[in-house]
C-alpha cells in the first residue's frame, strides 16, 4: 500500500499531525544566555526534563517521558564514546545533534510502521567553538536548527515564537537572578499563549503573567538548570535549588 | 548508534544501559587490549617501575608517586604523572605499565561520569571498586605475558553512609593484578620501591606518631622522606631533583575534594627538612 507515492505522503502527513496533537500540551523549555553561562528553565508534573549530557553540555526535552529518556541516553552514550575514542574537547553540540540525535529522530519519523519519538529536544553547549551553535533544537521529525542567544522548545510554533519574542537578544547577558526572572516571565507568557489556542491573543499584563504562573504551580513544579563557567569542576552543569526558583517567582509577582 | 533492541535508538531496555564498558564492547571497542597471541618476551622490556603510596591522616588522605618511568635499565621519562584524579572525590595511583594504567584510569573516569549522567545518581563505592576490579581482570592476559601488569591504589573520600556502614572519611583500597580488592586503614604502598619503605611506614605508624593523628604538614614531610628512601635503593624510582626541578606528585583527598599540592610547598618542605640534602 505504502509503495504508492501518494499513500506514503499521506502517511507521513498523518504522522506529522499525530505528533503535533501529542506534543500540543507540552510545557515549554526556555533557554537563554546569562552572564556566567547558559540557563534552561521549564516546568514538569514529575519527571525531570533538564539534564547534564556532558561536562559542558546540557540536554532538555518535551514530550513523552520514555522517549525523552531514550534520546537523553542516546546523546549521553554518543558523548562518552566520543570522549573515550578522542578526547573531552572533541565532544560538541554540533556532533551530538547533527550526527547523533537529528538522524536518530529522522529515522524514527520515517519508519511508518513504528512509533516515532514523541519528543522535541534541545541541546546546549557552554562556550562552543562556533558561538552560533550555543543552542540546538531538534523537532520530532529530526529537523534541527541552531541558535546563539536564546532557544525554545514548546508544544506549538505559536508558543515558541511568543516566548522567543519575550527573550532579549543581548550582547551583554544579564546576571543569573535577572535572567531567571526574564525566562520565567517568558515561560508564563508562553503558557497564556497556549491557553488562548486559536483565539485572539493580546500582549498580557504583568498581573496576568503572574496569575498564569501561580495557576500552573498548583499542579506542576518549576525546574531549571545552568551551565556555569565559574564552577571549578570539569562538569559545569547544576540544577538550581528550590529557594532560587521561589525567589524568581516572587520577583515576577512583584514586578 | 547501533540497533540496541528497539530497532533505532541504541537503547535496549532489557540490558541495563548504565554500563559504559558494555557500551564500549557493543561498539567494537575493547575495554583494554588483550593481545593474547604475543608470547612472553615478544617485545622490548615494558615501561614500568614506581613507588606510590597513600597515607590516611587527620583530614583525609595524601597520595603520592615518584615521576620516573623505566624500561628495563633505561629511564624513559622523568616527569610521569602517576596519581590521576578519577572524579571529584577519588584518585587512582598507578604502578605498573603506564600504557595500560592510563587506559584503565581513563576508562574508570568515563565510566563513572557515564553512570552518573545516565542513572542520575553517583555510582556507589562498591560499584566503583567493582568496576576497577573488572578492568584489572580484563587486563589479565597482558599481565600474564609480563608486559602490562597494573597494580593501582584507589583512594576516595566518602560521606557518611549508615546504609553501607561507612563513616565519613578517607578510604584507601589496593588491588592485586587479578583484580582482588583490599581495604587498608592507615597506609598503602605499591610498586618496585614499596618493599623498601613498607617496614619503615609500619614502624612510624606503630611506634612513632600514628598517621591518623598527624596533620598535613607532618604527613607531607613523611611522604617525601619515604619517596626519597625508596629512590635511594630502587633504580626504578625517581628522587627529588633540585637542579631539574623534578618533584614527586602529591595529591590530597579530603572533604573539600581533590587538589594537588603545589611544587612551591614541596620545595619548601624539602628545604625545611633538608630531605634531599
Short mmCIF file of C-alpha atoms in Angstrom, two decimals:
data_model
loop_
_atom_site.label_atom_id
_atom_site.label_comp_id
_atom_site.label_asym_id
_atom_site.label_seq_id
_atom_site.Cartn_x
_atom_site.Cartn_y
_atom_site.Cartn_z
CA UNK A 1 0.00 0.00 0.00
CA UNK A 2 2.68 2.45 1.06
CA UNK A 3 4.80 1.83 -2.01
CA UNK A 4 2.38 4.14 -3.81
CA UNK A 5 3.84 7.67 -3.54
CA UNK A 6 0.54 9.30 -2.62
CA UNK A 7 -0.12 6.82 0.20
CA UNK A 8 3.34 7.35 1.56
CA UNK A 9 2.99 11.14 1.57
CA UNK A 10 -0.41 10.78 3.19
CA UNK A 11 1.01 8.50 5.86
CA UNK A 12 3.78 10.99 6.62
CA UNK A 13 1.22 13.82 6.81
CA UNK A 14 -0.89 11.80 9.25
CA UNK A 15 2.18 11.11 11.28
CA UNK A 16 3.05 14.79 11.45
CA UNK A 17 -0.48 15.65 12.60
CA UNK A 18 -0.35 12.88 15.16
CA UNK A 19 2.89 14.29 16.59
CA UNK A 20 1.50 17.83 16.67
CA UNK A 21 -1.51 16.58 18.63
CA UNK A 22 0.62 14.61 21.03
CA UNK A 23 3.04 17.48 21.68
CA UNK A 24 0.48 20.33 21.75
CA UNK A 25 0.21 20.37 25.54
CA UNK A 26 3.94 20.30 26.22
CA UNK A 27 5.26 22.75 28.77
CA UNK A 28 7.99 24.79 27.05
CA UNK A 29 11.70 24.71 27.81
CA UNK A 30 13.07 28.27 27.74
CA UNK A 31 16.82 28.77 27.32
CA UNK A 32 19.00 31.84 27.22
CA UNK A 33 22.48 33.05 28.00
CA UNK A 34 23.29 34.76 31.27
CA UNK A 35 26.45 36.48 32.44
CA UNK A 36 28.24 33.33 33.61
CA UNK A 37 26.78 30.73 31.28
CA UNK A 38 23.53 29.27 29.98
CA UNK A 39 20.15 28.93 31.67
CA UNK A 40 17.41 26.40 30.89
CA UNK A 41 14.00 26.59 32.55
CA UNK A 42 10.81 24.57 32.30
CA UNK A 43 8.05 23.06 34.41
CA UNK A 44 7.15 19.46 34.99
CA UNK A 45 4.44 17.46 36.76
CA UNK A 46 7.07 14.94 37.94
CA UNK A 47 9.79 13.55 35.70
CA UNK A 48 12.85 15.71 35.13
CA UNK A 49 13.21 17.41 31.75
CA UNK A 50 16.57 19.18 32.04
CA UNK A 51 19.73 17.10 32.31
CA UNK A 52 23.50 17.08 32.16
CA UNK A 53 24.71 15.36 28.97
CA UNK A 54 28.42 16.03 29.19
CA UNK A 55 30.84 18.33 31.03
CA UNK A 56 29.75 21.49 29.19
CA UNK A 57 26.60 20.19 27.50
CA UNK A 58 23.01 20.13 28.76
CA UNK A 59 20.02 18.27 27.35
CA UNK A 60 16.32 19.08 27.66
CA UNK A 61 13.22 17.55 26.16
CA UNK A 62 9.45 17.94 25.96
CA UNK A 63 7.04 15.17 25.09
CA UNK A 64 6.67 11.58 26.19
CA UNK A 65 8.91 10.89 29.20
CA UNK A 66 10.01 7.47 27.90
CA UNK A 67 11.05 8.95 24.56
CA UNK A 68 12.89 11.80 26.27
CA UNK A 69 14.76 9.18 28.30
CA UNK A 70 15.71 7.20 25.19
CA UNK A 71 17.01 10.29 23.44
CA UNK A 72 18.81 11.51 26.54
CA UNK A 73 20.53 8.13 26.91
CA UNK A 74 21.49 8.10 23.23
CA UNK A 75 23.03 11.59 23.44
CA UNK A 76 24.96 10.70 26.61
CA UNK A 77 26.21 7.44 25.05
CA UNK A 78 27.45 9.26 21.95
CA UNK A 79 29.14 11.95 24.05
CA UNK A 80 31.01 9.46 26.22
CA UNK A 81 32.05 7.26 23.31
CA UNK A 82 33.45 10.36 21.62
CA UNK A 83 35.24 11.33 24.81
CA UNK A 84 36.76 7.86 25.09
CA UNK A 85 37.78 7.49 21.45
CA UNK A 86 39.01 11.07 21.02
CA UNK A 87 39.00 13.48 23.94
CA UNK A 88 36.66 15.51 26.13
CA UNK A 89 37.39 18.56 23.98
CA UNK A 90 36.04 16.79 20.90
CA UNK A 91 32.57 16.32 22.37
CA UNK A 92 30.48 19.09 20.83
CA UNK A 93 26.85 20.02 20.47
CA UNK A 94 27.25 20.03 16.70
CA UNK A 95 28.37 16.41 16.58
CA UNK A 96 25.78 15.26 19.11
CA UNK A 97 22.92 16.83 17.17
CA UNK A 98 23.97 16.79 13.51
CA UNK A 99 25.36 13.26 13.56
CA UNK A 100 23.51 11.83 16.57
CA UNK A 101 20.10 12.94 17.76
CA UNK A 102 18.96 14.53 14.48
CA UNK A 103 19.42 11.49 12.22
CA UNK A 104 18.15 9.21 15.01
CA UNK A 105 14.85 11.11 15.25
CA UNK A 106 14.58 11.41 11.47
CA UNK A 107 14.99 7.66 11.03
CA UNK A 108 12.30 7.01 13.63
CA UNK A 109 9.97 9.52 11.98
CA UNK A 110 10.41 7.86 8.56
CA UNK A 111 9.60 4.36 9.79
CA UNK A 112 5.91 4.38 9.05
CA UNK A 113 5.05 1.17 10.83
CA UNK A 114 6.73 2.10 14.11
CA UNK A 115 6.10 4.84 16.60
CA UNK A 116 8.18 7.98 16.12
CA UNK A 117 9.81 9.74 19.05
CA UNK A 118 7.06 11.83 20.61
CA UNK A 119 9.52 14.49 21.72
CA UNK A 120 11.28 17.68 20.86
CA UNK A 121 14.71 18.14 22.33
CA UNK A 122 17.20 20.92 23.00
CA UNK A 123 20.97 20.59 23.44
CA UNK A 124 23.00 23.48 24.84
CA UNK A 125 26.78 23.86 24.87
CA UNK A 126 28.69 26.29 27.07
CA UNK A 127 31.24 28.34 25.11
CA UNK A 128 31.21 26.30 21.88
CA UNK A 129 33.83 26.73 19.16
CA UNK A 130 31.20 28.39 17.00
CA UNK A 131 29.18 30.92 19.01
CA UNK A 132 26.23 30.49 16.67
CA UNK A 133 25.78 26.93 17.87
CA UNK A 134 25.22 27.58 21.54
CA UNK A 135 21.76 26.01 21.40
CA UNK A 136 20.33 23.42 19.06
CA UNK A 137 16.73 22.24 18.89
CA UNK A 138 15.54 19.06 17.19
CA UNK A 139 11.91 18.54 16.19
CA UNK A 140 10.20 15.16 16.30
CA UNK A 141 10.80 14.70 12.56
CA UNK A 142 14.56 15.10 13.05
CA UNK A 143 14.87 18.60 11.61
CA UNK A 144 17.24 20.72 13.65
CA UNK A 145 18.34 24.31 13.95
CA UNK A 146 20.97 26.22 15.89
CA UNK A 147 20.76 29.46 17.85
CA UNK A 148 23.22 31.79 19.51
CA UNK A 149 21.48 33.56 22.38
CA UNK A 150 18.04 32.10 23.04
CA UNK A 151 16.12 28.93 22.23
CA UNK A 152 12.74 27.41 23.00
CA UNK A 153 11.05 24.06 22.51
CA UNK A 154 7.31 24.08 23.05
CA UNK A 155 4.04 22.42 22.06
CA UNK A 156 3.39 24.62 19.04
CA UNK A 157 5.20 27.09 16.77
CA UNK A 158 2.95 29.91 18.03
CA UNK A 159 4.03 29.36 21.63
CA UNK A 160 7.68 29.07 20.58
CA UNK A 161 7.55 32.36 18.69
CA UNK A 162 5.74 34.14 21.51
CA UNK A 163 8.32 33.07 24.09
CA UNK A 164 11.27 33.91 21.84
CA UNK A 165 9.84 37.41 21.38
CA UNK A 166 9.99 37.88 25.18
CA UNK A 167 13.67 36.98 25.48
CA UNK A 168 16.26 39.73 24.95
CA UNK A 169 18.99 39.17 22.40
CA UNK A 170 21.64 40.91 24.48
CA UNK A 171 25.32 41.17 23.67
CA UNK A 172 25.89 41.53 27.39
CA UNK A 173 23.75 38.89 29.12
CA UNK A 174 22.19 39.66 32.49
CA UNK A 175 23.20 38.13 35.83
CA UNK A 176 21.57 34.80 36.70
CA UNK A 177 18.87 36.20 39.02
CA UNK A 178 17.70 38.66 36.37
CA UNK A 179 17.91 36.13 33.52
CA UNK A 180 15.88 33.67 35.58
CA UNK A 181 13.10 36.21 36.12
CA UNK A 182 13.08 37.05 32.39
CA UNK A 183 12.94 33.37 31.42
CA UNK A 184 10.18 32.65 33.94
CA UNK A 185 8.16 35.61 32.74
CA UNK A 186 8.58 34.44 29.12
CA UNK A 187 7.51 30.96 30.16
CA UNK A 188 4.37 32.49 31.76
CA UNK A 189 3.58 34.35 28.52
CA UNK A 190 4.00 31.11 26.62
CA UNK A 191 1.55 29.40 28.93
CA UNK A 192 -1.03 32.14 28.34
CA UNK A 193 -0.45 31.84 24.59
CA UNK A 194 -1.01 28.09 24.75
CA UNK A 195 -4.22 28.59 26.77
CA UNK A 196 -5.50 31.08 24.17
CA UNK A 197 -5.26 28.45 21.42
CA UNK A 198 -6.68 29.86 18.19
CA UNK A 199 -8.33 32.84 19.95
CA UNK A 200 -7.10 36.39 19.53
CA UNK A 201 -4.10 36.95 21.78
CA UNK A 202 -3.09 40.34 23.17
CA UNK A 203 0.15 41.10 25.00
CA UNK A 204 -0.57 40.11 28.63
CA UNK A 205 -0.06 42.38 31.63
CA UNK A 206 2.39 41.57 34.43
CA UNK A 207 -0.54 40.64 36.67
CA UNK A 208 -1.89 38.21 34.08
CA UNK A 209 1.54 36.61 33.68
CA UNK A 210 1.97 36.28 37.42
CA UNK A 211 -1.52 34.77 37.77
CA UNK A 212 -0.78 32.28 34.99
CA UNK A 213 2.39 31.15 36.77
CA UNK A 214 0.55 30.82 40.09
CA UNK A 215 -2.20 28.75 38.46
CA UNK A 216 0.37 26.49 36.86
CA UNK A 217 2.33 25.95 40.06
CA UNK A 218 -0.70 24.39 41.74
CA UNK A 219 -0.17 21.17 39.81
CA UNK A 220 3.39 21.37 38.46
CA UNK A 221 6.80 22.48 39.67
CA UNK A 222 9.48 24.60 38.08
CA UNK A 223 12.79 23.09 37.05
CA UNK A 224 15.88 24.99 35.96
CA UNK A 225 19.49 24.10 35.27
CA UNK A 226 22.57 26.09 34.34
CA UNK A 227 25.87 25.51 32.61
CA UNK A 228 28.02 27.70 34.81
CA UNK A 229 31.53 28.52 33.59
CA UNK A 230 32.56 29.69 37.07
CA UNK A 231 32.26 26.18 38.51
CA UNK A 232 35.68 24.80 39.45
CA UNK A 233 34.92 21.29 38.24
CA UNK A 234 35.01 19.51 34.92
CA UNK A 235 31.26 19.39 34.81
CA UNK A 236 29.66 22.82 34.52
CA UNK A 237 26.04 21.69 34.94
CA UNK A 238 23.99 22.17 38.07
CA UNK A 239 20.28 22.26 38.83
CA UNK A 240 19.02 25.39 40.55
CA UNK A 241 17.61 24.84 44.03
CA UNK A 242 14.02 25.45 45.04
CA UNK A 243 14.85 28.62 47.01
CA UNK A 244 16.34 30.26 43.91
CA UNK A 245 13.28 29.35 41.86
CA UNK A 246 10.93 30.61 44.56
CA UNK A 247 12.80 33.93 44.62
CA UNK A 248 12.30 34.24 40.87
CA UNK A 249 8.56 33.55 41.21
CA UNK A 250 8.35 36.21 43.92
CA UNK A 251 10.21 38.66 41.69
CA UNK A 252 7.75 38.08 38.83
CA UNK A 253 4.83 38.56 41.26
CA UNK A 254 6.34 41.82 42.48
CA UNK A 255 7.03 43.20 39.01
CA UNK B 1 24.36 4.27 17.27
CA UNK B 2 23.82 0.59 16.81
CA UNK B 3 20.48 -1.11 16.96
CA UNK B 4 20.11 -1.76 20.62
CA UNK B 5 16.99 -3.85 20.50
CA UNK B 6 14.20 -1.44 19.74
CA UNK B 7 15.47 -1.03 16.23
CA UNK B 8 16.57 2.57 16.31
CA UNK B 9 17.67 4.16 19.50
CA UNK B 10 20.74 2.32 20.66
CA UNK B 11 18.86 1.57 23.87
CA UNK B 12 17.95 -1.93 24.86
CA UNK B 13 15.56 -1.87 27.79
CA UNK B 14 16.39 -5.50 28.56
CA UNK B 15 20.03 -4.70 29.30
CA UNK B 16 20.86 -2.04 31.81
CA UNK B 17 22.17 0.92 29.87
CA UNK B 18 24.30 2.13 32.75
CA UNK B 19 27.43 0.10 31.96
CA UNK B 20 29.91 2.03 29.87
CA UNK B 21 32.22 -0.99 29.50
CA UNK B 22 29.31 -2.92 27.96
CA UNK B 23 28.60 0.03 25.67
CA UNK B 24 32.23 0.04 24.51
CA UNK B 25 32.15 -3.66 23.65
CA UNK B 26 28.82 -3.20 21.87
CA UNK B 27 30.51 -0.61 19.65
CA UNK B 28 33.54 -2.76 18.96
CA UNK B 29 35.99 -1.13 21.35
CA UNK B 30 37.89 -3.45 23.67
CA UNK B 31 37.91 -2.11 27.22
CA UNK B 32 41.63 -2.86 27.49
CA UNK B 33 43.89 -4.58 24.98
CA UNK B 34 44.24 -8.32 25.41
CA UNK B 35 46.98 -9.07 22.84
CA UNK B 36 46.67 -12.79 23.56
CA UNK B 37 48.83 -14.02 20.68
CA UNK B 38 52.02 -12.27 21.72
CA UNK B 39 54.30 -14.59 23.64
CA UNK B 40 56.32 -13.57 26.67
CA UNK B 41 59.35 -11.55 25.70
CA UNK B 42 57.95 -10.69 22.30
CA UNK B 43 58.52 -7.00 22.94
CA UNK B 44 61.22 -4.87 24.48
CA UNK B 45 61.02 -4.58 28.26
CA UNK B 46 57.82 -2.75 29.22
CA UNK B 47 57.86 0.72 30.69
CA UNK B 48 57.27 0.31 34.41
CA UNK B 49 58.76 0.71 37.90
CA UNK B 50 57.44 3.06 40.52
CA UNK B 51 56.86 3.87 44.12
CA UNK B 52 53.41 5.10 45.02
CA UNK B 53 51.99 5.49 48.49
CA UNK B 54 48.88 6.70 50.26
CA UNK B 55 48.69 7.75 53.91
CA UNK B 56 45.46 8.45 55.76
CA UNK B 57 45.98 11.41 58.06
CA UNK B 58 43.72 13.59 60.20
CA UNK B 59 41.94 15.43 57.38
CA UNK B 60 41.91 12.82 54.62
CA UNK B 61 44.49 11.01 52.54
CA UNK B 62 47.74 12.11 50.89
CA UNK B 63 48.52 10.14 47.74
CA UNK B 64 51.96 10.42 46.19
CA UNK B 65 54.09 8.96 43.46
CA UNK B 66 57.57 9.45 42.08
CA UNK B 67 57.91 10.69 38.49
CA UNK B 68 60.22 8.13 36.87
CA UNK B 69 59.18 5.69 34.13
CA UNK B 70 61.67 2.97 33.21
CA UNK B 71 62.00 0.17 30.66
CA UNK B 72 64.48 -2.38 31.93
CA UNK B 73 67.51 -0.40 33.00
CA UNK B 74 66.61 2.58 30.82
CA UNK B 75 64.99 5.71 32.22
CA UNK B 76 62.27 6.53 29.72
CA UNK B 77 60.80 9.63 31.30
CA UNK B 78 61.33 11.64 34.46
CA UNK B 79 58.09 13.57 34.68
CA UNK B 80 55.44 10.86 34.53
CA UNK B 81 52.15 11.55 36.32
CA UNK B 82 51.18 8.52 38.37
CA UNK B 83 48.42 9.98 40.55
CA UNK B 84 45.33 10.75 38.48
CA UNK B 85 42.01 12.20 39.61
CA UNK B 86 39.11 9.95 38.68
CA UNK B 87 36.25 12.20 39.77
CA UNK B 88 35.60 14.97 42.26
CA UNK B 89 36.36 12.82 45.28
CA UNK B 90 38.66 9.99 44.24
CA UNK B 91 42.08 9.41 42.70
CA UNK B 92 43.95 6.43 41.36
CA UNK B 93 47.69 5.99 41.86
CA UNK B 94 49.33 3.76 39.30
CA UNK B 95 52.17 1.33 39.36
CA UNK B 96 52.98 -1.00 36.50
CA UNK B 97 52.70 -0.50 32.78
CA UNK B 98 51.82 3.18 32.15
CA UNK B 99 50.04 2.49 28.85
CA UNK B 100 47.53 0.13 30.41
CA UNK B 101 47.37 2.06 33.66
CA UNK B 102 46.47 5.31 31.88
CA UNK B 103 43.88 3.50 29.79
CA UNK B 104 42.34 1.98 32.90
CA UNK B 105 42.27 5.36 34.66
CA UNK B 106 40.64 6.93 31.62
CA UNK B 107 38.04 4.19 31.39
CA UNK B 108 37.31 4.47 35.07
CA UNK B 109 36.75 8.22 34.88
CA UNK B 110 34.46 7.99 31.84
CA UNK B 111 32.57 5.00 33.29
CA UNK B 112 31.77 6.90 36.49
CA UNK B 113 30.70 10.01 34.54
CA UNK B 114 28.55 7.93 32.20
CA UNK B 115 26.85 6.17 35.10
CA UNK B 116 26.15 9.41 36.98
CA UNK B 117 24.70 11.09 33.90
CA UNK B 118 22.57 8.20 32.68
CA UNK B 119 21.34 6.99 36.07
CA UNK B 120 21.07 10.44 37.68
CA UNK B 121 22.92 9.24 40.79
CA UNK B 122 26.50 8.59 41.84
CA UNK B 123 27.85 5.08 41.49
CA UNK B 124 28.16 3.51 44.94
CA UNK B 125 31.59 2.89 46.46
CA UNK B 126 31.14 -0.85 45.98
CA UNK B 127 30.18 -0.24 42.36
CA UNK B 128 33.29 1.88 41.75
CA UNK B 129 35.56 -0.70 43.36
CA UNK B 130 33.95 -3.45 41.31
CA UNK B 131 34.39 -1.51 38.05
CA UNK B 132 38.12 -1.15 38.68
CA UNK B 133 38.33 -4.81 39.58
CA UNK B 134 36.66 -5.78 36.28
CA UNK B 135 39.09 -3.62 34.32
CA UNK B 136 42.05 -5.31 36.01
CA UNK B 137 40.62 -8.75 35.22
CA UNK B 138 40.18 -7.71 31.59
CA UNK B 139 43.85 -6.75 31.63
CA UNK B 140 44.91 -10.16 32.92
CA UNK B 141 46.24 -11.56 29.60
CA UNK B 142 48.61 -8.60 29.31
CA UNK B 143 49.68 -9.01 32.91
CA UNK B 144 50.27 -12.76 32.42
CA UNK B 145 52.55 -12.05 29.48
CA UNK B 146 54.62 -9.81 31.69
CA UNK B 147 54.15 -6.69 29.63
CA UNK B 148 51.11 -4.94 31.03
CA UNK B 149 50.55 -5.58 34.73
CA UNK B 150 48.82 -2.75 36.59
CA UNK B 151 48.62 -2.56 40.38
CA UNK B 152 46.64 0.54 41.38
CA UNK B 153 45.77 2.18 44.65
CA UNK B 154 42.29 3.71 44.70
CA UNK B 155 41.70 6.48 47.24
CA UNK B 156 38.39 8.18 47.90
CA UNK B 157 36.81 10.49 50.47
CA UNK B 158 33.36 9.17 51.30
CA UNK B 159 30.49 10.93 53.05
CA UNK B 160 28.86 9.09 55.93
CA UNK B 161 26.68 6.21 54.74
CA UNK B 162 24.75 4.47 57.52
CA UNK B 163 23.18 2.15 54.95
CA UNK B 164 26.57 0.81 53.90
CA UNK B 165 28.12 1.13 57.34
CA UNK B 166 30.68 3.77 56.34
CA UNK B 167 31.75 6.67 58.50
CA UNK B 168 32.80 9.87 56.76
CA UNK B 169 36.46 9.89 55.86
CA UNK B 170 39.25 8.93 53.51
CA UNK B 171 39.48 5.35 52.33
CA UNK B 172 42.39 3.50 50.73
CA UNK B 173 41.98 0.40 48.58
CA UNK B 174 44.60 -1.62 46.74
CA UNK B 175 44.38 -4.39 44.20
CA UNK B 176 46.38 -7.33 43.01
CA UNK B 177 46.94 -7.96 39.29
CA UNK B 178 43.96 -10.34 39.22
CA UNK B 179 41.60 -7.63 40.45
CA UNK B 180 41.13 -8.64 44.08
CA UNK B 181 40.24 -5.60 46.23
CA UNK B 182 41.66 -4.95 49.69
CA UNK B 183 40.98 -2.05 52.00
CA UNK B 184 43.78 -0.77 54.18
CA UNK B 185 43.21 1.54 57.10
CA UNK B 186 46.35 3.60 57.62
CA UNK B 187 48.63 3.43 54.61
CA UNK B 188 49.42 1.58 51.43
CA UNK B 189 52.40 1.45 49.09
CA UNK B 190 52.95 -0.46 45.85
CA UNK B 191 55.47 -0.53 43.03
CA UNK B 192 59.06 -1.68 42.82
CA UNK B 193 60.22 0.66 45.60
CA UNK B 194 57.45 -0.24 48.02
CA UNK B 195 59.17 -3.16 49.84
CA UNK B 196 61.93 -0.74 50.84
CA UNK B 197 59.62 1.63 52.69
CA UNK B 198 56.80 -0.61 53.82
CA UNK B 199 58.51 -1.59 57.06
CA UNK B 200 59.52 1.99 57.75
CA UNK B 201 55.92 3.16 57.30
CA UNK B 202 54.71 0.46 59.66
CA UNK B 203 57.32 1.46 62.21
CA UNK B 204 56.35 5.14 62.00
CA UNK B 205 52.66 4.42 62.37
CA UNK B 206 53.06 1.81 65.11
CA UNK B 207 55.86 3.20 67.25
CA UNK B 208 56.07 6.89 66.43
CA UNK B 209 53.03 9.13 65.86
CA UNK B 210 50.00 7.28 64.41
CA UNK B 211 49.18 8.56 60.92
CA UNK B 212 45.52 9.17 61.81
CA UNK B 213 46.64 11.81 64.35
CA UNK B 214 49.04 13.65 62.05
CA UNK B 215 48.37 16.96 60.37
CA UNK B 216 49.00 17.58 56.69
CA UNK B 217 52.39 19.21 57.15
CA UNK B 218 53.96 16.35 59.07
CA UNK B 219 52.32 13.76 56.80
CA UNK B 220 53.69 15.51 53.74
CA UNK B 221 57.16 15.53 55.22
CA UNK B 222 56.89 11.81 55.92
CA UNK B 223 55.69 11.13 52.37
CA UNK B 224 58.64 12.98 50.85
CA UNK B 225 61.12 11.23 53.13
CA UNK B 226 59.67 7.84 52.18
CA UNK B 227 59.88 8.56 48.45
CA UNK B 228 63.49 9.67 48.83
CA UNK B 229 64.25 6.49 50.77
CA UNK B 230 62.67 4.37 48.03
CA UNK B 231 64.59 6.25 45.35
CA UNK B 232 67.85 5.67 47.21
CA UNK B 233 67.57 1.89 46.91
CA UNK B 234 65.32 1.35 43.89
CA UNK B 235 66.65 2.44 40.50
CA UNK B 236 63.14 2.45 39.04
CA UNK B 237 62.01 5.13 41.50
CA UNK B 238 62.97 8.70 40.73
CA UNK B 239 64.05 11.00 43.53
CA UNK B 240 63.73 14.73 44.03
CA UNK B 241 65.97 16.57 41.58
CA UNK B 242 66.61 20.18 42.65
CA UNK B 243 68.63 21.05 39.54
CA UNK B 244 65.96 19.83 37.12
CA UNK B 245 63.12 20.90 39.46
CA UNK B 246 61.53 17.47 39.36
CA UNK B 247 59.25 16.97 42.33
CA UNK B 248 57.11 14.00 43.24
CA UNK B 249 53.42 14.27 42.62
CA UNK B 250 51.33 14.60 45.79
CA UNK B 251 47.56 14.95 45.90
CA UNK B 252 45.28 15.46 48.87
CA UNK B 253 41.89 13.77 49.04
CA UNK B 254 39.75 15.45 51.68
CA UNK B 255 36.18 16.55 52.39
CA UNK B 256 36.90 19.59 50.20
CA UNK B 257 37.63 17.35 47.20
CA UNK B 258 40.80 16.61 45.23
CA UNK B 259 43.71 19.01 44.99
CA UNK B 260 47.37 18.86 44.05
CA UNK B 261 49.99 20.09 46.49
CA UNK B 262 51.91 22.87 44.75
CA UNK B 263 55.55 22.40 43.87
CA UNK B 264 56.38 25.54 45.89
CA UNK B 265 55.08 23.80 49.01
CA UNK B 266 57.01 20.65 48.14
CA UNK B 267 60.17 22.68 47.59
CA UNK B 268 59.73 24.48 50.92
CA UNK B 269 59.16 21.18 52.72
CA UNK B 270 62.31 19.70 51.16
CA UNK B 271 64.29 22.76 52.18
CA UNK B 272 62.89 22.91 55.70
CA UNK B 273 63.77 19.32 56.47
CA UNK B 274 66.83 19.08 54.26
CA UNK B 275 65.27 15.90 52.88
CA UNK B 276 67.24 15.82 49.68
CA UNK B 277 70.32 17.21 51.38
#
